[in-house]
XYZ file of C-alpha atoms in Angstrom:
745
model
C 7.280 7.406 15.865
C 7.417 8.600 12.293
C 5.905 8.084 8.853
C 2.738 6.296 7.834
C 2.478 3.338 5.473
C -0.661 2.030 3.858
C -2.319 -0.363 6.280
C 0.148 0.685 8.923
C 0.366 2.640 12.117
C 3.275 5.043 12.713
C 6.539 3.147 12.992
C 9.566 3.119 15.289
C 12.778 4.425 13.769
C 15.612 2.713 15.668
C 19.403 2.947 15.756
C 20.256 -0.668 14.996
C 19.065 -3.822 13.265
C 15.990 -5.530 14.736
C 16.412 -9.295 15.051
C 13.558 -9.989 17.473
C 10.408 -8.399 18.908
C 7.590 -9.498 21.195
C 4.437 -8.107 22.858
C 3.872 -8.626 26.570
C 0.992 -10.974 27.490
C -1.248 -8.027 28.431
C -0.290 -6.083 25.288
C 0.800 -3.042 27.303
C 4.509 -3.426 26.514
C 6.549 -4.250 23.446
C 10.168 -5.477 23.601
C 12.717 -5.192 20.791
C 16.098 -6.876 20.437
C 18.312 -4.084 19.163
C 21.843 -5.298 18.411
C 23.176 -6.294 21.871
C 20.461 -4.505 23.881
C 16.785 -4.920 24.716
C 14.471 -1.913 24.570
C 10.964 -2.013 26.045
C 8.229 0.381 24.873
C 4.893 1.244 26.417
C 2.224 0.610 23.779
C 0.025 3.416 25.153
C 2.401 6.159 23.963
C 5.300 4.219 22.391
C 7.805 5.807 24.728
C 10.756 3.781 26.052
C 9.900 2.347 29.469
C 12.970 0.175 30.072
C 16.368 -0.696 28.596
C 18.368 -3.843 29.360
C 22.050 -4.161 28.520
C 24.540 -6.941 29.138
C 24.738 -9.204 26.099
C 28.043 -8.983 24.258
C 26.593 -9.983 20.886
C 23.348 -9.775 18.904
C 20.050 -10.504 20.688
C 18.439 -13.093 18.412
C 15.330 -14.055 20.389
C 12.973 -12.612 23.013
C 10.069 -14.020 24.990
C 7.989 -12.817 27.949
C 7.182 -15.017 30.922
C 3.541 -16.007 31.208
C 2.852 -13.365 33.885
C 4.733 -10.675 31.947
C 7.145 -9.880 34.800
C 10.246 -11.275 33.074
C 11.851 -11.193 29.633
C 14.084 -14.026 28.446
C 16.650 -13.284 25.735
C 18.774 -15.483 23.478
C 22.016 -14.157 22.066
C 24.872 -14.891 19.717
C 27.127 -14.555 22.791
C 26.090 -18.182 23.588
C 24.009 -17.211 26.644
C 20.387 -17.008 27.689
C 19.473 -14.186 30.084
C 16.408 -13.549 32.245
C 15.518 -9.938 33.065
C 13.069 -8.270 35.461
C 10.733 -6.105 33.359
C 9.995 -3.523 36.059
C 13.595 -2.840 37.108
C 15.455 -3.921 33.986
C 17.897 -5.857 36.160
C 19.449 -9.199 35.193
C 17.972 -12.112 37.210
C 19.810 -15.058 35.671
C 22.579 -15.655 33.147
C 22.131 -19.161 31.721
C 25.269 -20.774 30.287
C 25.911 -24.168 28.790
C 25.478 -23.732 25.061
C 28.740 -23.918 23.110
C 27.390 -22.121 20.048
C 25.282 -19.063 19.269
C 21.785 -19.230 20.796
C 19.339 -18.593 17.955
C 15.906 -18.943 19.558
C 13.971 -18.981 22.799
C 10.513 -20.153 23.965
C 8.516 -20.049 27.226
C 5.933 -22.652 28.250
C 2.826 -22.427 30.422
C 4.587 -24.833 32.790
C 7.252 -22.200 33.588
C 9.968 -23.737 31.476
C 12.293 -22.100 28.967
C 13.634 -23.793 25.828
C 16.621 -22.495 23.850
C 18.022 -23.673 20.511
C 21.624 -23.236 19.453
C 24.200 -23.660 16.731
C 25.693 -26.367 18.981
C 22.913 -28.680 17.628
C 21.038 -28.860 20.941
C 17.852 -27.673 22.626
C 18.243 -26.934 26.326
C 15.360 -26.770 28.820
C 15.737 -24.362 31.772
C 13.983 -23.610 35.052
C 13.464 -19.818 34.871
C 13.218 -19.492 38.652
C 16.530 -21.159 39.510
C 18.291 -20.728 36.172
C 19.278 -24.423 36.186
C 19.169 -26.692 33.121
C 16.329 -29.188 33.751
C 17.505 -32.174 31.700
C 19.942 -33.469 29.160
C 20.036 -31.419 25.950
C 17.809 -32.555 23.097
C 20.115 -33.400 20.215
C 19.683 -32.347 16.575
C 22.021 -33.370 13.789
C 22.538 -29.725 12.799
C 22.146 -26.228 14.213
C 18.759 -25.486 15.832
C 17.337 -22.285 14.331
C 13.863 -22.040 15.928
C 11.890 -23.542 18.789
C 8.328 -23.212 20.097
C 6.150 -24.863 22.783
C 2.724 -26.344 22.158
C 0.207 -24.341 24.233
C -0.083 -27.107 26.857
C 3.693 -27.145 27.224
C 4.070 -30.891 26.757
C 5.542 -30.758 23.239
C 8.194 -28.702 21.474
C 8.606 -28.089 17.752
C 12.025 -27.119 16.419
C 13.407 -26.134 13.034
C 16.838 -27.140 11.954
C 19.690 -26.548 9.560
C 19.033 -30.053 8.177
C 15.772 -28.812 6.510
C 13.542 -30.650 9.014
C 10.936 -29.799 11.651
C 11.011 -32.049 14.714
C 8.446 -32.692 17.442
C 9.751 -33.461 20.942
C 8.110 -34.958 24.018
C 9.118 -32.622 26.847
C 8.731 -35.260 29.590
C 10.863 -37.965 27.924
C 13.122 -35.825 25.752
C 12.404 -38.088 22.782
C 11.756 -36.977 19.185
C 8.214 -38.104 18.362
C 8.062 -37.069 14.697
C 10.071 -35.463 11.897
C 8.479 -33.312 9.163
C 11.013 -33.237 6.374
C 9.816 -31.783 3.064
C 11.534 -28.370 3.078
C 14.404 -28.032 0.619
C 16.458 -25.591 2.725
C 16.982 -24.454 6.321
C 13.896 -24.084 8.534
C 14.051 -20.639 10.120
C 10.741 -20.454 11.977
C 8.011 -22.620 13.507
C 4.699 -21.796 15.186
C 1.827 -23.765 16.688
C -1.752 -22.694 16.007
C -3.629 -21.437 19.101
C -5.647 -24.660 19.262
C -2.576 -26.847 18.846
C -4.013 -28.694 15.857
C -1.526 -27.323 13.342
C 2.121 -26.326 13.098
C 3.569 -23.884 10.552
C 7.174 -23.847 9.377
C 9.041 -21.304 7.239
C 12.220 -21.832 5.310
C 14.993 -20.449 3.172
C 13.233 -22.252 0.300
C 10.801 -19.248 0.186
C 7.798 -21.284 1.407
C 5.547 -21.705 4.438
C 4.290 -25.212 5.139
C 1.304 -26.101 7.320
C 1.158 -29.511 9.031
C -1.732 -31.317 10.711
C -0.761 -32.357 14.248
C -3.113 -35.367 14.308
C -2.506 -36.984 10.930
C 1.039 -35.521 10.615
C 0.170 -34.758 6.958
C 0.987 -31.544 5.181
C -2.072 -29.272 4.755
C -0.715 -26.502 2.514
C 2.410 -25.118 0.898
C 2.120 -21.325 0.882
C 4.024 -19.743 -1.982
C 4.365 -16.072 -2.798
C 7.459 -14.699 -1.119
C 10.296 -14.206 -3.598
C 13.079 -14.635 -1.032
C 13.799 -16.543 2.173
C 10.969 -16.714 4.719
C 12.237 -16.304 8.272
C 9.306 -15.585 10.587
C 5.761 -16.804 11.140
C 2.971 -16.190 13.658
C -0.677 -17.267 13.936
C -3.464 -14.808 14.725
C -5.077 -15.366 18.150
C -8.110 -16.910 16.441
C -5.901 -19.175 14.320
C -7.571 -18.186 11.051
C -4.642 -16.177 9.667
C -0.875 -16.453 9.436
C 1.572 -13.578 9.145
C 4.940 -14.349 7.544
C 8.096 -12.252 7.165
C 10.712 -12.517 4.482
C 14.003 -11.324 3.084
C 11.948 -9.853 0.223
C 11.063 -6.972 2.577
C 7.356 -7.818 2.928
C 4.927 -9.186 5.473
C 2.267 -11.468 4.010
C -1.143 -12.372 5.416
C -2.378 -15.888 4.656
C -5.741 -17.568 5.066
C -5.148 -20.779 7.037
C -8.112 -22.708 5.664
C -7.539 -22.054 1.965
C -3.798 -21.380 1.997
C -4.222 -18.256 -0.144
C -2.391 -14.988 0.358
C -4.905 -12.418 1.600
C -2.608 -9.411 1.493
C 0.988 -8.279 1.109
C 2.208 -5.496 3.390
C 5.151 -3.635 1.849
C 7.074 -0.845 3.525
C 10.264 -2.249 4.974
C 13.402 -1.282 3.069
C 15.376 -4.401 4.005
C 14.592 -7.986 4.940
C 11.980 -8.490 7.664
C 13.424 -10.579 10.469
C 10.599 -11.039 12.983
C 6.877 -10.658 13.532
C 4.643 -10.609 16.619
C 0.895 -10.502 17.204
C -0.540 -8.414 20.044
C -2.518 -10.470 22.595
C -5.747 -8.631 21.727
C -5.318 -9.586 18.081
C -5.685 -6.009 16.838
C -2.061 -5.293 15.987
C 0.922 -6.963 14.351
C 4.495 -5.729 14.680
C 7.289 -6.512 12.243
C 10.993 -5.827 12.762
C 13.534 -5.394 10.011
C 17.169 -4.963 9.114
C 16.170 -1.466 7.932
C 16.226 -0.474 11.634
C 12.466 -0.006 11.913
C 9.579 -1.705 13.637
C 6.332 -1.296 11.714
C 2.961 -1.644 13.419
C 0.027 -2.952 11.416
C -3.531 -2.349 12.630
C -5.371 -5.510 11.598
C -8.727 -4.625 13.170
C -9.332 -1.210 11.566
C -6.206 -0.883 9.506
C -5.449 -0.400 5.854
C -6.990 -3.597 4.582
C -10.105 -5.510 5.400
C -11.411 -8.533 3.544
C -15.119 -8.186 2.951
C -15.987 -11.342 1.042
C -15.153 -13.812 -1.652
C -18.711 -14.976 -2.218
C -18.780 -14.755 -6.012
C -17.969 -17.923 -7.869
C -15.977 -16.176 -10.614
C -14.216 -12.940 -11.503
C -15.752 -9.642 -10.425
C -16.157 -7.030 -13.165
C -17.355 -4.029 -11.197
C -18.017 -2.669 -7.712
C -20.091 0.380 -6.804
C -20.956 2.084 -3.526
C -24.479 3.269 -2.750
C -25.018 7.048 -2.439
C -25.431 6.801 1.353
C -22.201 4.794 1.696
C -23.881 1.882 3.466
C -23.875 -0.693 0.646
C -21.385 -2.033 -1.870
C -22.663 -3.788 -4.971
C -20.505 -6.216 -6.942
C -21.192 -8.004 -10.220
C -19.534 -11.065 -11.648
C -19.083 -13.501 -14.500
C -21.182 -15.884 -12.400
C -24.276 -13.878 -13.471
C -25.081 -12.522 -10.018
C -25.031 -9.196 -8.201
C -24.254 -9.149 -4.510
C -25.073 -6.393 -2.044
C -22.684 -6.074 0.902
C -22.968 -4.232 4.181
C -20.002 -1.836 4.302
C -19.680 -1.910 8.077
C -19.874 -5.661 8.723
C -18.790 -7.020 5.330
C -21.689 -9.469 5.224
C -23.625 -10.251 2.059
C -27.154 -8.891 2.502
C -28.676 -9.997 -0.773
C -27.852 -11.823 -4.011
C -29.597 -10.651 -7.202
C -29.834 -13.291 -9.901
C -31.776 -13.899 -13.069
C -29.434 -12.885 -15.874
C -28.474 -15.565 -18.373
C -25.015 -14.114 -18.956
C -22.098 -12.509 -17.160
C -22.841 -9.116 -15.591
C -20.237 -6.571 -16.695
C -21.421 -3.376 -15.023
C -23.620 -1.966 -12.277
C -24.706 1.504 -11.138
C -26.826 2.839 -8.284
C -29.443 5.452 -9.062
C -28.717 8.826 -7.355
C -31.534 8.129 -4.902
C -30.023 4.734 -4.059
C -33.295 2.836 -4.366
C -32.541 1.357 -7.787
C -29.596 -0.562 -9.206
C -28.948 -0.966 -12.917
C -26.885 -3.752 -14.472
C -25.514 -4.478 -17.938
C -25.199 -8.073 -19.006
C -23.691 -10.468 -21.493
C -27.210 -11.445 -22.585
C -27.498 -7.985 -24.298
C -29.973 -6.620 -21.716
C -30.107 -3.920 -19.056
C -31.801 -4.886 -15.799
C -33.171 -2.342 -13.296
C -33.400 -3.774 -9.763
C -35.190 -2.676 -6.601
C -32.441 -2.437 -3.966
C -34.734 -3.090 -0.972
C -36.462 -6.201 -2.330
C -33.893 -7.501 -4.808
C -36.532 -7.908 -7.510
C -36.024 -6.920 -11.145
C -38.367 -3.997 -12.025
C -37.517 -3.623 -15.711
C -35.563 -5.508 -18.355
C -34.480 -3.255 -21.220
C -33.804 -4.820 -24.607
C -32.568 -3.382 -27.891
C -28.821 -3.900 -27.847
C -27.556 -6.542 -30.259
C -24.367 -7.353 -28.329
C -23.052 -7.449 -24.759
C -23.794 -4.451 -22.519
C -20.442 -3.357 -21.093
C -21.355 -0.363 -18.925
C -24.290 1.527 -17.477
C -24.775 5.012 -15.976
C -27.627 6.988 -14.420
C -28.158 10.677 -15.067
C -27.644 12.890 -11.960
C -31.404 13.351 -11.671
C -31.947 9.581 -11.855
C -34.553 9.871 -14.594
C -32.400 8.433 -17.380
C -30.131 5.433 -17.727
C -27.457 5.082 -20.431
C -26.029 1.736 -21.525
C -22.861 1.117 -23.579
C -22.589 -1.958 -25.769
C -20.306 -3.952 -27.990
C -22.798 -3.170 -30.766
C -21.021 0.263 -31.086
C -23.954 2.207 -29.604
C -25.105 3.831 -26.385
C -28.834 3.667 -25.657
C -30.483 6.223 -23.338
C -33.778 5.148 -21.739
C -36.279 6.467 -19.222
C -35.373 4.902 -15.868
C -39.001 4.698 -14.745
C -40.726 3.369 -17.859
C -37.841 1.911 -19.875
C -38.845 3.949 -22.945
C -36.029 4.628 -25.426
C -35.048 8.327 -25.545
C -32.096 8.257 -27.928
C -29.162 6.320 -29.401
C -25.569 7.598 -29.575
C -23.840 6.455 -32.786
C -20.342 7.606 -33.741
C -17.909 5.002 -32.418
C -16.469 2.612 -35.003
C -16.018 -0.276 -32.547
C -17.656 -1.544 -29.377
C -18.396 1.013 -26.642
C -16.882 -0.112 -23.333
C -17.880 2.660 -20.924
C -20.272 5.551 -20.346
C -20.568 8.318 -17.736
C -22.715 11.398 -17.056
C -21.170 14.686 -15.947
C -22.196 15.822 -12.420
C -24.714 18.348 -13.802
C -26.011 15.953 -16.470
C -25.137 18.282 -19.341
C -22.603 15.877 -20.859
C -22.204 12.188 -21.555
C -18.739 10.666 -22.006
C -18.116 7.369 -23.771
C -15.010 5.256 -24.348
C -14.527 2.655 -27.027
C -12.446 -0.137 -28.461
C -11.668 2.342 -31.271
C -9.232 4.007 -28.780
C -11.273 7.235 -28.556
C -13.268 9.099 -25.936
C -16.307 11.063 -27.137
C -18.387 13.775 -25.481
C -22.115 14.153 -26.141
C -24.874 16.507 -25.055
C -26.747 15.029 -22.129
C -29.937 16.781 -23.201
C -30.336 16.186 -26.943
C -27.529 13.581 -27.247
C -25.768 15.316 -30.134
C -22.080 14.606 -30.637
C -19.780 17.410 -29.351
C -16.155 16.295 -29.698
C -13.768 13.377 -30.003
C -10.687 12.974 -27.773
C -7.734 11.167 -29.334
C -4.620 10.058 -27.476
C -5.031 6.552 -26.136
C -3.349 3.761 -28.098
C -5.519 0.983 -26.720
C -9.119 0.210 -25.848
C -10.709 2.775 -23.494
C -12.083 0.700 -20.609
C -13.500 3.350 -18.298
C -14.376 7.056 -18.160
C -15.389 9.212 -15.212
C -15.921 12.914 -14.574
C -14.297 14.774 -11.697
C -16.719 15.874 -8.938
C -16.683 19.419 -10.339
C -17.204 18.216 -13.903
C -14.309 20.210 -15.343
C -12.110 17.178 -15.941
C -12.500 13.693 -17.364
C -10.397 10.642 -16.469
C -10.069 7.673 -18.802
C -8.525 4.214 -18.339
C -7.068 2.247 -21.213
C -5.551 -1.049 -22.261
C -2.491 0.986 -23.312
C -1.535 0.749 -19.586
C -2.243 4.429 -18.917
C -4.879 6.647 -17.403
C -5.343 10.154 -18.818
C -6.860 13.356 -17.446
C -8.529 15.669 -19.983
C -9.905 19.200 -19.815
C -13.606 18.843 -20.628
C -13.959 22.304 -22.173
C -10.999 22.056 -24.564
C -10.826 18.291 -24.989
C -7.050 18.402 -24.420
C -5.317 15.800 -22.270
C -3.564 17.466 -19.311
C -1.834 14.481 -17.720
C -0.829 10.982 -18.742
C -0.537 8.662 -15.717
C 1.976 5.887 -16.330
C 3.246 3.105 -14.109
C 0.865 0.180 -14.493
C 2.298 -2.902 -16.221
C -1.053 -4.070 -17.561
C -4.291 -2.706 -18.938
C -5.903 -0.064 -16.711
C -9.430 -1.302 -16.144
C -11.092 1.267 -13.868
C -10.598 4.811 -12.597
C -12.489 6.734 -9.911
C -12.121 10.224 -8.462
C -12.216 10.722 -4.694
C -15.212 12.737 -3.444
C -13.005 15.830 -3.085
C -11.545 15.337 -6.555
C -7.942 15.591 -5.370
C -7.178 11.891 -5.779
C -7.740 9.312 -8.499
C -7.598 5.561 -7.957
C -6.902 3.164 -10.827
C -7.236 -0.608 -11.028
C -5.296 -2.750 -13.459
C -4.742 -6.180 -14.904
C -1.229 -5.996 -13.407
C -2.920 -6.966 -10.103
C -2.409 -3.572 -8.495
C -4.294 -0.434 -7.655
C -2.616 2.972 -7.741
C -3.544 6.193 -5.990
C -2.704 9.339 -7.957
C -2.458 12.990 -7.000
C -4.727 14.754 -9.494
C -2.876 18.079 -9.418
C 0.620 16.742 -10.077
C -0.024 13.317 -11.610
C 2.303 11.716 -9.050
C 1.545 8.201 -7.846
C 1.000 8.400 -4.085
C 0.667 4.699 -3.449
C 0.716 1.342 -5.194
C -1.002 -1.652 -3.604
C 0.294 -4.901 -5.045
C -0.249 -8.630 -4.984
C -3.961 -8.959 -5.597
C -4.775 -12.540 -6.463
C -6.051 -11.542 -9.902
C -6.804 -8.636 -12.212
C -8.511 -5.685 -10.525
C -11.725 -4.941 -12.426
C -13.551 -2.736 -9.947
C -12.686 0.336 -7.860
C -15.061 2.689 -6.040
C -14.913 5.241 -3.235
C -17.067 4.572 -0.172
C -16.267 8.014 1.247
C -13.360 10.477 1.196
C -11.164 8.073 3.155
C -12.302 4.637 2.112
C -12.096 2.478 -1.017
C -13.550 -0.795 -2.234
C -12.072 -3.014 -4.937
C -13.307 -6.015 -6.874
C -10.877 -8.635 -8.124
C -10.705 -11.420 -10.678
C -10.481 -13.976 -7.858
C -14.046 -13.119 -6.772
C -13.069 -11.097 -3.708
C -14.289 -7.681 -2.627
C -11.881 -5.680 -0.479
C -12.423 -2.612 1.667
C -9.442 -0.287 2.091
C -9.331 2.095 5.013
C -7.822 5.569 5.597
C -4.087 4.816 5.830
C -3.860 4.690 2.028
C -4.286 8.486 1.991
C -1.271 9.266 4.121
C 1.576 7.759 2.150
C 3.331 10.145 -0.179
C 5.508 8.708 -2.930
C 8.547 10.893 -3.142
C 11.986 10.872 -4.681
C 12.836 8.158 -7.169
C 16.511 7.960 -6.181
C 18.805 8.716 -3.243
C 17.909 11.716 -1.117
C 21.229 13.534 -0.678
C 20.252 16.468 1.540
C 17.318 17.515 3.727
C 16.739 20.709 5.708
C 14.029 22.089 8.020
C 12.642 25.560 7.386
C 13.451 28.065 10.181
C 9.961 27.682 11.682
C 10.132 23.887 11.449
C 6.919 23.612 9.431
C 8.505 22.576 6.106
C 11.277 20.250 4.983
C 13.191 20.660 1.727
C 14.862 17.619 0.174
C 17.217 17.265 -2.780
C 17.914 14.053 -4.654
C 19.897 12.309 -7.364
C 16.559 12.130 -9.237
C 17.169 15.828 -10.153
C 14.259 17.167 -8.109
C 13.702 19.391 -5.102
C 10.675 18.629 -2.952
C 9.001 20.651 -0.220
C 7.231 18.582 2.457
C 4.708 19.550 5.123
C 6.031 18.427 8.517
C 2.562 18.155 10.044
C 0.896 16.004 7.394
C 3.847 14.464 5.553
C 2.386 15.596 2.231
C 4.520 16.870 -0.634
C 3.564 20.505 -1.204
C 5.844 21.279 -4.150
C 8.079 19.498 -6.668
C 10.643 21.324 -8.783
C 11.935 18.906 -11.379
C 13.787 18.441 -14.673
C 17.023 19.929 -13.391
C 19.964 18.846 -15.517
C 21.998 17.610 -12.527
C 21.376 15.855 -9.225
C 20.571 18.140 -6.293
C 23.456 17.883 -3.819
C 22.525 20.601 -1.333
C 19.499 22.348 0.182
C 19.536 25.070 2.838
C 17.025 27.577 4.165
C 18.041 31.215 4.547
C 16.830 33.059 7.695
C 14.879 36.152 6.656
C 13.624 39.262 8.413
C 10.471 39.408 6.302
C 7.641 36.864 6.278
C 8.992 35.051 3.243
C 10.892 31.774 3.134
C 14.064 31.479 1.059
C 15.809 28.299 -0.044
C 19.229 27.700 -1.616
C 19.816 24.611 -3.764
C 23.174 23.322 -4.971
C 23.900 20.934 -7.827
C 26.438 18.390 -8.889
C 27.873 20.669 -11.576
C 28.669 23.396 -9.032
C 25.599 25.542 -9.752
C 23.603 27.194 -6.987
C 20.146 28.803 -7.062
C 18.124 30.876 -4.625
C 14.330 30.469 -4.376
C 11.495 32.254 -2.619
C 8.947 29.745 -1.287
C 5.367 31.018 -1.322
C 2.645 29.019 0.469
C -0.661 28.886 -1.417
C -3.265 26.756 0.351
C -2.108 23.149 0.427
C 0.636 23.804 -2.140
C 3.850 25.805 -2.285
C 5.135 27.840 -5.231
C 8.852 28.377 -5.777
C 10.033 31.602 -7.407
C 13.602 31.733 -8.673
C 15.458 34.743 -7.250
C 18.787 34.078 -8.977
C 21.992 32.111 -8.776
C 25.081 30.983 -10.595
C 24.843 28.267 -13.231
C 27.364 26.699 -15.522
C 25.116 26.383 -18.537
C 21.381 26.315 -19.184
C 18.586 26.012 -16.657
C 15.705 23.624 -17.306
C 13.021 23.611 -14.648
C 9.396 22.568 -14.250
C 7.181 23.479 -11.330
C 8.669 26.889 -10.484
C 8.377 30.511 -11.573
C 11.232 32.094 -13.544
C 9.195 34.887 -15.099
C 10.323 37.770 -12.879
C 13.936 36.726 -12.280
C 16.105 39.777 -11.498
C 19.472 40.263 -13.191
C 18.524 38.865 -16.605
C 20.426 40.233 -19.573
C 18.395 41.817 -22.352
C 19.106 38.774 -24.509
C 17.734 36.427 -21.850
C 14.654 38.575 -21.329
C 13.939 38.480 -25.046
C 14.553 34.735 -25.116
C 12.219 34.221 -22.171
C 9.523 36.251 -23.899
C 10.020 34.297 -27.129
C 9.696 30.841 -25.585
C 6.921 32.048 -23.309
C 5.704 30.754 -19.999
C 2.503 28.935 -19.288
C 0.388 28.551 -16.189
C -0.375 25.023 -14.997
C -2.567 25.114 -11.917
C -0.589 27.349 -9.550
C 2.895 26.754 -10.933
C 4.749 28.803 -13.536
C 6.767 26.591 -15.838
C 9.282 27.358 -18.555
C 8.432 25.699 -21.862
C 12.064 24.986 -22.636
C 15.583 25.448 -21.300
C 16.690 29.025 -20.646
C 20.442 29.570 -21.274
C 22.073 31.281 -18.300
C 25.438 32.921 -19.144
C 27.483 34.546 -16.346
C 25.788 37.576 -14.840
C 26.693 40.989 -16.193
C 25.550 42.659 -12.968
C 25.930 41.502 -9.346
C 23.048 39.307 -8.227
C 20.901 40.378 -5.288
C 22.646 37.902 -3.023
C 26.044 36.259 -2.881
C 27.284 32.684 -2.996
C 30.488 33.229 -1.083
C 29.157 32.949 2.413
């Protein structure tokens, strides 16, 4: 087991392509078709419990018997084989097909069906291994087959673009569903038998009603061939797999895509639901099986109760409630644990653009399109105060840390600060030249930050509300501002598709976070301040490392613009979307580390096995923590791809690393561990030109010529967090004295 994806359990790294996978009926075992072999894992520890060999070509289908004592396999070697699970021994070898066997199914009536390129479906007695009846004839190759739960009907998908229903007793075709425009690669019956799903090379999933025989939905979203489908045990969801490398989760009733699960590096060939309904497994040509925890995993749909787009979501101070506001003029309060809507607050005559809980959690403020601020009692849902005075829409609202003041930002170019208990006006902030879109208090209440359509961020005194400074840099409307938990940094989100991190004391921007393809609508720091989440109109959220500015994770395929993001606790997020849905995201999002942007050429373990160094064509060296999988250091901006990394055994407590480059250069580094990060100090090496490096110390390099020392002093070095960085390239001519270590062995 290795690695962790968002919404995903650790995955199985295998030695061959996975064409088929299946859980045992009791969920205690999991079988994988791996090239010509079958490997069985125990789901308690994911260790191999059995291996079955004998097929001479690819295993294309697997199914357990109803009692879980046997596994039936279909293979490109034109045979079907039945294996004893406990011993791994072959019980029957079923022959008769004259083409590759593509699929296999097991019925409650102890019958096995197999579909083949020879255009037939054969029905077998698994006890005797004898073919029960004449083959059921298709006009083209049979690519998939499945039994109805009662075992009296079979559905099959064919090369002729059709889905056919068969009466098992008579062997007659009772109906043909024929609206796909390409090969049908997968079929599945719903648990209740009232619906059948089919997937095709035409990139779609189609749902059919078994009573009326009419099509219910066409599910579109995959951008390549769809080849696998499975219903959840309750029948309310469908999981589909595709050549586009994703698994998608669909709502059966509405036909909408609930979530897209990325992670596989090649096309996904099969999918299986565990009998308990808490886990889904997907197998891929990338030689991995990925396990998705659907009960407490990385995604959980809370609700889609709003009738229109959601503008904001906020979590209560105690983490038990989520509030969402919408264009529909309502505020909804949700229970975080159950996802149920506890209360709907209504009464505004316009869209509600923003909400904020008071620090005590007993009051909720809202800003509305009717130019008012409403202060609500959380327990009763009644409106305590309605604050007037703005002459245009109220876009954002914020409470002071003490909860005694509430600030509101408006399109009328002002911010009004009022007493939260009486509603009395305390002051008005006037400096912006266009509408003010956002407002935030610093954690100690000494500062107020505002963002505007005039592209600027401004800082104000939280006490007397005097203007302190203006921050320039964004080239689009500033949609959101938020202080870090310590108050030393300010994050801003903009329609220029970026988020920026600024030093509050100096007003200088430290990092520019790029990657979104649409306006960045919201930003929020994690409670520890080490992570920042951003939501965007590109229908994604991104998780950023605050120290380095690296994007740790991107979650795609929301069904609309993301207008709300908030942290429930250090491990849990909530998002609000244009489609009216509120989503809760659980801890797995924290564990994925975005790494190299191009091929990783070399990797090496440190002598103690606690660190891994990797070098890549992206011209970076990265140091990874083996225990957590986190990236502890990045040395970047080399002029050539990194073609070699190696650790040097040392008698002292230090760690030394050698890196080699495409141009023949080699460098030696000392790796110093500092808390959760690592710092690399350049010892020396041989280069063929100049050295440009960011994220490492070159200040005390031994062996520098006088000219290089003077040059280093002239360009200077600067400290960024815990890393020493050269401001510009340092020319490195051949050494005039022997370096402290050699490159010849």
